[in-house]
XYZ file of N, CA, C and O in Angstrom:
660
model
N -20.692 12.396 -5.056
C -19.836 13.027 -4.062
C -19.415 14.388 -4.586
O -19.113 14.536 -5.745
N -19.333 15.369 -3.732
C -19.033 16.733 -4.112
C -17.566 17.031 -4.328
O -17.205 18.169 -4.560
N -16.707 16.027 -4.236
C -15.276 16.281 -4.397
C -14.917 16.424 -5.859
O -15.234 15.577 -6.682
N -14.269 17.539 -6.178
C -13.729 17.732 -7.517
C -12.285 18.158 -7.374
O -11.830 18.467 -6.271
N -11.583 18.188 -8.477
C -10.167 18.568 -8.426
C -9.992 19.970 -7.878
O -8.982 20.286 -7.272
N -10.993 20.828 -8.072
C -10.824 22.211 -7.639
C -11.504 22.526 -6.303
O -11.404 23.645 -5.836
N -12.224 21.562 -5.715
C -12.913 21.883 -4.464
C -11.907 22.074 -3.338
O -10.941 21.347 -3.220
N -12.143 23.107 -2.543
C -11.205 23.464 -1.497
C -11.583 22.897 -0.140
O -10.733 22.724 0.709
N -12.864 22.641 0.080
C -13.310 22.144 1.374
C -14.133 20.894 1.198
O -14.804 20.714 0.191
N -14.087 20.070 2.206
C -14.929 18.885 2.235
C -16.220 19.221 2.964
O -16.199 19.878 4.000
N -17.327 18.763 2.432
C -18.598 18.910 3.140
C -18.734 17.753 4.120
O -17.984 16.762 4.043
N -19.699 17.843 5.014
C -19.965 16.742 5.942
C -20.301 15.475 5.159
O -19.859 14.381 5.497
N -21.065 15.629 4.088
C -21.420 14.493 3.232
C -20.166 13.855 2.627
O -20.032 12.629 2.610
N -19.252 14.692 2.126
C -18.002 14.184 1.551
C -17.233 13.361 2.576
O -16.738 12.271 2.268
N -17.128 13.898 3.775
C -16.375 13.217 4.835
C -17.018 11.881 5.166
O -16.332 10.864 5.300
N -18.345 11.866 5.265
C -19.046 10.603 5.558
C -18.848 9.594 4.439
O -18.675 8.400 4.694
N -18.862 10.068 3.180
C -18.606 9.183 2.040
C -17.206 8.576 2.116
O -17.022 7.387 1.879
N -16.224 9.404 2.426
C -14.841 8.936 2.522
C -14.712 7.957 3.687
O -14.046 6.924 3.565
N -15.365 8.264 4.809
C -15.322 7.349 5.958
C -15.870 5.981 5.590
O -15.294 4.958 5.950
N -16.974 5.952 4.859
C -17.540 4.666 4.405
C -16.555 3.954 3.478
O -16.362 2.755 3.572
N -15.978 4.728 2.583
C -15.079 4.172 1.562
C -13.831 3.538 2.195
O -13.272 2.584 1.649
N -13.397 4.059 3.341
C -12.192 3.516 3.987
C -12.536 2.655 5.199
O -11.669 2.372 6.028
N -13.784 2.245 5.302
C -14.179 1.337 6.373
C -14.117 1.968 7.757
O -13.941 1.257 8.745
N -14.260 3.277 7.836
C -14.252 3.955 9.132
C -12.899 3.988 9.821
O -12.817 4.197 11.027
N -11.833 3.808 9.065
C -10.494 3.765 9.664
C -9.967 5.142 10.055
O -9.012 5.247 10.811
N -10.606 6.215 9.523
C -10.184 7.573 9.854
C -11.384 8.366 10.349
O -12.494 8.204 9.833
N -11.142 9.239 11.323
C -12.215 10.095 11.824
C -12.281 11.384 10.998
O -11.471 11.604 10.082
N -13.238 12.227 11.329
C -13.495 13.482 10.619
C -12.224 14.325 10.496
O -11.856 14.763 9.401
N -11.549 14.549 11.611
C -10.343 15.379 11.629
C -9.234 14.767 10.774
O -8.555 15.459 10.014
N -9.049 13.464 10.883
C -8.003 12.799 10.105
C -8.272 12.902 8.602
O -7.345 13.109 7.815
N -9.534 12.777 8.215
C -9.880 12.880 6.791
C -9.607 14.288 6.283
O -9.073 14.468 5.182
N -9.918 15.281 7.085
C -9.622 16.659 6.670
C -8.110 16.867 6.517
O -7.666 17.512 5.563
N -7.323 16.310 7.426
C -5.857 16.415 7.320
C -5.349 15.687 6.076
O -4.470 16.198 5.358
N -5.897 14.506 5.814
C -5.494 13.758 4.623
C -5.865 14.511 3.347
O -5.122 14.486 2.363
N -7.003 15.190 3.384
C -7.424 15.958 2.204
C -6.465 17.119 1.949
O -6.079 17.376 0.801
N -6.053 17.788 3.001
C -5.075 18.877 2.841
C -3.775 18.337 2.256
O -3.174 18.938 1.365
N -3.345 17.174 2.757
C -2.109 16.560 2.255
C -2.274 16.154 0.791
O -1.389 16.355 -0.038
N -3.436 15.574 0.463
C -3.721 15.158 -0.910
C -3.668 16.365 -1.843
O -3.046 16.321 -2.905
N -4.312 17.454 -1.442
C -4.322 18.665 -2.270
C -2.918 19.234 -2.434
O -2.571 19.743 -3.498
N -2.110 19.158 -1.385
C -0.733 19.654 -1.477
C 0.087 18.793 -2.444
O 0.935 19.309 -3.180
N -0.163 17.490 -2.443
C 0.554 16.597 -3.354
C 0.078 16.751 -4.795
O 0.869 16.658 -5.728
N -1.223 16.977 -4.978
C -1.822 17.127 -6.312
C -1.583 18.553 -6.807
O -2.476 19.376 -6.883
N -0.346 18.827 -7.153
C 0.086 20.193 -7.477
C -0.633 20.799 -8.683
O -0.832 21.997 -8.753
N -1.021 19.958 -9.639
C -1.696 20.478 -10.839
C -3.222 20.414 -10.723
O -3.925 20.650 -11.694
N -3.709 20.047 -9.535
C -5.156 20.012 -9.237
C -5.943 19.187 -10.255
O -6.979 19.614 -10.752
N -5.429 17.979 -10.523
C -6.059 17.069 -11.475
C -7.112 16.192 -10.812
O -7.908 15.581 -11.495
N -7.045 16.085 -9.490
C -7.974 15.208 -8.785
C -7.394 13.835 -8.508
O -8.064 12.958 -7.975
N -6.148 13.642 -8.875
C -5.434 12.397 -8.570
C -3.955 12.729 -8.403
O -3.501 13.801 -8.793
N -3.220 11.786 -7.826
C -1.796 12.010 -7.569
C -0.977 11.153 -8.536
O -1.160 9.944 -8.605
N -0.085 11.807 -9.248
C 0.754 11.117 -10.225
C 2.012 10.565 -9.559
O 2.305 10.852 -8.403
N 2.764 9.792 -10.321
C 3.992 9.170 -9.819
C 4.989 10.207 -9.309
O 5.531 10.078 -8.209
N 5.234 11.247 -10.103
C 6.213 12.245 -9.680
C 5.750 13.002 -8.437
O 6.556 13.378 -7.593
N 4.448 13.202 -8.302
C 3.926 13.876 -7.112
C 4.074 12.999 -5.873
O 4.405 13.489 -4.798
N 3.865 11.697 -6.026
C 4.058 10.775 -4.898
C 5.508 10.779 -4.425
O 5.780 10.705 -3.233
N 6.419 10.865 -5.370
C 7.835 10.842 -5.006
C 8.288 12.138 -4.332
O 9.421 12.224 -3.867
N 7.392 13.122 -4.235
C 7.677 14.341 -3.469
C 7.476 14.127 -1.975
O 7.761 15.024 -1.187
N 6.983 12.965 -1.589
C 6.840 12.646 -0.171
C 8.210 12.149 0.294
O 8.658 11.074 -0.123
N 8.904 12.939 1.134
C 10.291 12.583 1.500
C 10.422 11.184 2.103
O 11.351 10.449 1.762
N 9.491 10.794 2.965
C 9.571 9.478 3.608
C 9.436 8.353 2.591
O 10.014 7.286 2.760
N 8.683 8.593 1.554
C 8.521 7.588 0.504
C 9.714 7.598 -0.447
O 10.212 6.540 -0.830
N 10.168 8.766 -0.798
C 11.254 8.889 -1.765
C 12.522 8.161 -1.324
O 13.266 7.646 -2.160
N 12.772 8.088 -0.014
C 13.990 7.426 0.461
C 13.821 5.927 0.673
O 14.782 5.231 0.943
N 12.602 5.432 0.542
C 12.349 4.008 0.753
C 12.837 3.180 -0.430
O 12.590 3.542 -1.586
N 13.476 2.049 -0.164
C 13.885 1.188 -1.279
C 12.682 0.589 -2.019
O 12.806 0.170 -3.160
N 11.521 0.580 -1.361
C 10.326 0.052 -2.019
C 9.495 1.145 -2.686
O 8.378 0.890 -3.144
N 10.026 2.354 -2.770
C 9.290 3.479 -3.359
C 8.721 3.151 -4.745
O 7.548 3.445 -4.996
N 9.489 2.535 -5.647
C 8.913 2.247 -6.972
C 7.659 1.368 -6.900
O 6.695 1.597 -7.622
N 7.663 0.404 -6.015
C 6.501 -0.484 -5.887
C 5.328 0.242 -5.231
O 4.190 0.120 -5.671
N 5.590 0.980 -4.176
C 4.518 1.696 -3.488
C 3.900 2.724 -4.435
O 2.674 2.862 -4.493
N 4.728 3.397 -5.208
C 4.229 4.379 -6.173
C 3.332 3.702 -7.205
O 2.276 4.212 -7.554
N 3.719 2.522 -7.675
C 2.888 1.802 -8.644
C 1.520 1.471 -8.051
O 0.518 1.517 -8.748
N 1.474 1.137 -6.772
C 0.215 0.803 -6.116
C -0.637 2.055 -5.912
O -1.854 2.013 -6.068
N -0.015 3.177 -5.567
C -0.734 4.395 -5.205
C -0.997 5.360 -6.353
O -1.863 6.210 -6.241
N -0.239 5.305 -7.428
C -0.338 6.365 -8.437
C -1.717 6.409 -9.090
O -2.391 5.405 -9.233
N -2.097 7.615 -9.461
C -3.352 7.906 -10.159
C -4.602 7.561 -9.352
O -5.643 7.262 -9.920
N -4.506 7.632 -8.028
C -5.671 7.420 -7.178
C -6.340 8.752 -6.891
O -5.671 9.741 -6.622
N -7.681 8.752 -6.917
C -8.393 9.949 -6.493
C -8.385 9.990 -4.964
O -7.848 9.086 -4.318
N -8.965 11.027 -4.388
C -8.878 11.188 -2.940
C -9.503 10.023 -2.182
O -8.902 9.496 -1.240
N -10.696 9.589 -2.574
C -11.341 8.483 -1.858
C -10.493 7.217 -1.891
O -10.330 6.544 -0.879
N -9.957 6.888 -3.052
C -9.136 5.674 -3.170
C -7.797 5.832 -2.453
O -7.264 4.878 -1.903
N -7.269 7.059 -2.457
C -6.043 7.375 -1.724
C -6.249 7.097 -0.230
O -5.431 6.435 0.408
N -7.364 7.554 0.314
C -7.666 7.341 1.737
C -7.884 5.857 2.012
O -7.409 5.324 3.015
N -8.584 5.178 1.119
C -8.812 3.739 1.318
C -7.484 2.980 1.342
O -7.274 2.084 2.147
N -6.550 3.370 0.479
C -5.243 2.714 0.454
C -4.469 3.029 1.739
O -3.830 2.154 2.318
N -4.540 4.288 2.188
C -3.842 4.673 3.418
C -4.447 4.023 4.656
O -3.782 3.923 5.686
N -5.682 3.582 4.564
C -6.346 2.960 5.710
C -5.552 1.774 6.245
O -5.599 1.476 7.440
N -4.784 1.126 5.383
C -3.956 -0.011 5.816
C -2.889 0.418 6.815
O -2.396 -0.399 7.589
N -2.543 1.701 6.824
C -1.522 2.208 7.737
C -2.126 2.752 9.033
O -1.396 3.143 9.937
N -3.432 2.773 9.110
C -4.114 3.295 10.288
C -3.945 2.350 11.469
O -3.884 1.129 11.306
N -3.903 2.927 12.656
C -3.851 2.105 13.869
C -5.125 1.279 13.993
O -5.129 0.240 14.658
N -6.196 1.719 13.342
C -7.475 1.002 13.399
C -7.584 -0.118 12.361
O -8.569 -0.839 12.334
N -6.598 -0.225 11.488
C -6.630 -1.264 10.453
C -6.368 -2.632 11.070
O -5.569 -2.766 11.988
N -7.042 -3.610 10.527
C -6.845 -4.988 11.009
C -5.549 -5.557 10.440
O -4.975 -5.023 9.482
N -5.127 -6.633 11.022
C -3.937 -7.336 10.526
C -4.148 -7.755 9.065
O -3.255 -7.641 8.241
N -5.358 -8.210 8.760
C -5.683 -8.631 7.393
C -5.542 -7.481 6.401
O -5.036 -7.663 5.299
N -5.995 -6.286 6.779
C -5.889 -5.127 5.892
C -4.429 -4.765 5.642
O -4.044 -4.428 4.519
N -3.619 -4.844 6.688
C -2.198 -4.541 6.545
C -1.516 -5.581 5.648
O -0.710 -5.239 4.779
N -1.864 -6.843 5.853
C -1.297 -7.901 5.016
C -1.750 -7.765 3.564
O -0.964 -7.998 2.638
N -2.998 -7.372 3.362
C -3.511 -7.183 2.007
C -2.726 -6.088 1.285
O -2.368 -6.229 0.112
N -2.424 -4.994 1.996
C -1.637 -3.931 1.378
C -0.242 -4.444 1.019
O 0.240 -4.219 -0.097
N 0.394 -5.138 1.953
C 1.740 -5.661 1.673
C 1.707 -6.646 0.504
O 2.616 -6.666 -0.323
N 0.652 -7.431 0.430
C 0.519 -8.353 -0.689
C 0.498 -7.584 -2.008
O 1.163 -7.966 -2.977
N -0.250 -6.478 -2.052
C -0.311 -5.670 -3.276
C 1.065 -5.134 -3.654
O 1.396 -5.047 -4.832
N 1.859 -4.770 -2.665
C 3.204 -4.269 -2.941
C 4.081 -5.400 -3.485
O 4.817 -5.216 -4.449
N 3.994 -6.572 -2.894
C 4.857 -7.692 -3.273
C 4.396 -8.405 -4.545
O 5.199 -9.052 -5.206
N 3.121 -8.325 -4.901
C 2.613 -8.966 -6.114
C 2.903 -8.058 -7.311
O 2.029 -7.404 -7.857
N 4.147 -8.050 -7.717
C 4.641 -7.122 -8.733
C 3.877 -7.250 -10.050
O 3.501 -6.250 -10.661
N 3.632 -8.471 -10.494
C 2.964 -8.661 -11.787
C 1.441 -8.673 -11.679
O 0.742 -8.886 -12.661
N 0.923 -8.458 -10.479
C -0.526 -8.336 -10.213
C -1.324 -9.534 -10.702
O -2.423 -9.383 -11.229
N -0.765 -10.723 -10.516
C -1.479 -11.919 -10.952
C -2.186 -12.630 -9.793
O -2.755 -13.703 -9.975
N -2.148 -12.038 -8.603
C -2.820 -12.634 -7.450
C -1.956 -13.609 -6.681
O -2.419 -14.239 -5.736
N -0.693 -13.743 -7.074
C 0.252 -14.633 -6.407
C 1.584 -13.915 -6.232
O 1.948 -13.091 -7.062
N 2.303 -14.254 -5.170
C 3.665 -13.744 -5.031
C 4.585 -14.856 -5.505
O 4.766 -15.863 -4.831
N 5.105 -14.657 -6.704
C 5.937 -15.672 -7.342
C 7.406 -15.445 -6.997
O 7.781 -14.436 -6.396
N 8.212 -16.369 -7.425
C 9.659 -16.242 -7.263
C 10.156 -14.968 -7.950
O 10.982 -14.240 -7.401
N 9.614 -14.675 -9.115
C 9.992 -13.473 -9.851
C 9.598 -12.205 -9.075
O 10.372 -11.245 -9.014
N 8.381 -12.201 -8.495
C 7.940 -11.061 -7.682
C 8.884 -10.855 -6.506
O 9.317 -9.735 -6.228
N 9.193 -11.944 -5.819
C 10.066 -11.870 -4.652
C 11.458 -11.372 -5.038
O 12.047 -10.540 -4.346
N 11.945 -11.830 -6.170
C 13.264 -11.388 -6.635
C 13.262 -9.879 -6.903
O 14.196 -9.163 -6.520
N 12.206 -9.379 -7.517
C 12.096 -7.937 -7.782
C 12.110 -7.143 -6.487
O 12.834 -6.149 -6.360
N 11.340 -7.601 -5.513
C 11.268 -6.895 -4.225
C 12.613 -6.939 -3.511
O 13.088 -5.927 -2.988
N 13.250 -8.106 -3.500
C 14.554 -8.225 -2.837
C 15.564 -7.292 -3.499
O 16.328 -6.619 -2.812
N 15.542 -7.218 -4.805
C 16.475 -6.322 -5.510
C 16.217 -4.859 -5.140
O 17.145 -4.082 -5.000
N 14.944 -4.496 -4.983
C 14.623 -3.127 -4.532
C 15.183 -2.892 -3.133
O 15.703 -1.814 -2.839
N 15.062 -3.895 -2.281
C 15.465 -3.721 -0.885
C 16.975 -3.704 -0.688
O 17.479 -2.943 0.133
N 17.682 -4.545 -1.418
C 19.126 -4.652 -1.178
C 19.956 -3.826 -2.156
O 21.145 -3.609 -1.911
N 19.342 -3.374 -3.236
C 20.085 -2.578 -4.210
C 21.298 -3.333 -4.718
O 21.226 -4.514 -5.049
N 22.426 -2.684 -4.728
C 23.655 -3.315 -5.220
C 24.533 -3.816 -4.079
O 25.687 -4.165 -4.297
N 23.978 -3.873 -2.871
C 24.788 -4.302 -1.724
C 25.037 -5.818 -1.714
O 25.938 -6.274 -1.019
N 24.251 -6.579 -2.483
C 24.469 -8.022 -2.590
C 24.719 -8.380 -4.055
O 24.120 -7.784 -4.950
N 25.557 -9.388 -4.259
C 25.784 -9.847 -5.631
C 24.681 -10.834 -6.026
O 23.832 -11.200 -5.215
N 24.705 -11.273 -7.281
C 23.664 -12.181 -7.801
C 23.530 -13.455 -6.972
O 22.425 -13.898 -6.678
N 24.656 -14.030 -6.605
C 24.655 -15.273 -5.832
C 24.014 -15.053 -4.455
O 23.223 -15.881 -3.989
N 24.333 -13.949 -3.813
C 23.775 -13.650 -2.496
C 22.264 -13.397 -2.582
O 21.515 -13.838 -1.712
N 21.831 -12.715 -3.635
C 20.396 -12.486 -3.833
C 19.684 -13.815 -4.027
O 18.639 -14.067 -3.420
N 20.254 -14.676 -4.855
C 19.657 -15.992 -5.099
C 19.565 -16.798 -3.805
O 18.544 -17.447 -3.540
N 20.601 -16.762 -2.978
C 20.606 -17.477 -1.705
C 19.534 -16.921 -0.765
O 18.817 -17.678 -0.100
N 19.424 -15.618 -0.710
C 18.418 -14.981 0.142
C 17.010 -15.392 -0.277
O 16.178 -15.754 0.564
N 16.751 -15.386 -1.562
C 15.433 -15.780 -2.072
C 15.177 -17.258 -1.795
O 14.080 -17.643 -1.377
N 16.185 -18.082 -1.999
C 16.060 -19.519 -1.743
C 15.705 -19.771 -0.266
O 14.808 -20.562 0.045
N 16.387 -19.070 0.639
C 16.098 -19.225 2.069
C 14.687 -18.739 2.406
O 13.970 -19.371 3.173
N 14.291 -17.613 1.820
C 12.952 -17.075 2.077
C 11.881 -18.047 1.599
O 10.893 -18.297 2.307
N 12.061 -18.610 0.420
C 11.088 -19.575 -0.103
C 11.065 -20.839 0.759
O 10.001 -21.409 0.995
N 12.231 -21.255 1.248
C 12.290 -22.414 2.140
C 11.545 -22.154 3.442
O 10.798 -23.013 3.923
N 11.724 -20.967 4.006
C 11.021 -20.617 5.237
C 9.519 -20.523 5.000
O 8.723 -20.939 5.845
N 9.129 -20.020 3.852
C 7.713 -19.950 3.514
C 7.123 -21.356 3.417
O 6.039 -21.620 3.930
N 7.853 -22.252 2.776
C 7.395 -23.640 2.685
C 7.245 -24.273 4.056
O 6.272 -24.986 4.327
N 8.193 -23.989 4.951
C 8.125 -24.519 6.312
C 6.911 -23.948 7.048
O 6.206 -24.671 7.754
N 6.650 -22.674 6.870
C 5.477 -22.059 7.505
C 4.193 -22.701 6.988
O 3.273 -22.978 7.759
N 4.128 -22.956 5.685
C 2.938 -23.593 5.106
C 2.730 -24.990 5.679
O 1.612 -25.387 5.979
N 3.833 -25.744 5.818
C 3.719 -27.095 6.369
C 3.206 -27.052 7.806
O 2.339 -27.833 8.195
N 3.726 -26.111 8.603
C 3.282 -25.984 9.995
C 1.812 -25.592 10.064
O 1.060 -26.128 10.880
N 1.403 -24.660 9.203
C -0.002 -24.238 9.200
C -0.913 -25.374 8.774
O -1.988 -25.553 9.336
N -0.472 -26.140 7.784
C -1.268 -27.279 7.329
C -1.386 -28.310 8.438
O -2.465 -28.876 8.664
N -0.294 -28.548 9.164
C -0.318 -29.510 10.267
C -1.237 -29.019 11.372
O -1.993 -29.794 11.974
N -1.197 -27.725 11.665
C -2.071 -27.157 12.695
C -3.528 -27.267 12.270
O -4.392 -27.579 13.079
N -3.800 -27.032 10.983
C -5.152 -27.145 10.470
C -5.663 -28.573 10.576
O -6.806 -28.808 10.954
N -4.780 -29.548 10.266
C -5.178 -30.945 10.358
C -5.420 -31.341 11.804
O -6.371 -32.039 12.123
N -4.579 -30.842 12.712
C -4.735 -31.126 14.131
C -6.032 -30.503 14.646
O -6.787 -31.121 15.384
N -6.272 -29.245 14.243
C -7.483 -28.539 14.674
C -8.726 -29.219 14.144
O -9.726 -29.342 14.838
N -8.678 -29.714 12.897
C -9.825 -30.402 12.307
C -10.092 -31.720 12.998
O -11.224 -32.107 13.238
N -9.001 -32.436 13.377
C -9.158 -33.704 14.060
C -9.751 -33.497 15.444
O -10.576 -34.266 15.916
N -9.339 -32.404 16.114
C -9.825 -32.118 17.454
C -11.265 -31.643 17.444
O -11.984 -31.754 18.420
N -11.717 -31.092 16.294
C -13.078 -30.556 16.223
C -14.098 -31.671 16.048
O -15.269 -31.481 16.317
N -13.653 -32.835 15.575
C -14.570 -33.925 15.261
C -14.855 -34.724 16.413
O -15.505 -35.047 17.225
């Protein structure tokens, strides 16, 4: 691919490569706009966006989940940056959006959202507005609701399997 840290324009080939890389979630014009934004964020023209550069995005900087989103996005080159942003596209599937959220919530990157991961995310979201007891109660309720959802899905799966036979 012809993209380098110092390249100023995307070629048609570059755009097609990026489109493939992001599953066609962005068109030619959108990729060019994203490239301009990427270059503006990559102030030192390294070819990737660092943590401090990501936090220059005002909408991200004010988010309580900014530390987690930055961890997911930092040090991505342009192609990977676009692929990650594809989850926010109107053309992204529900699965792609859920996959992105999973990456944000899986703090320890072990492939599971554990109680510890959930606690970290809740603390980011509520800050100091809740005390320890309230945070624990919120997490307990969330885990209980998750368990209930799993039971309902399992029951639906069993019902669907019985009906298929």
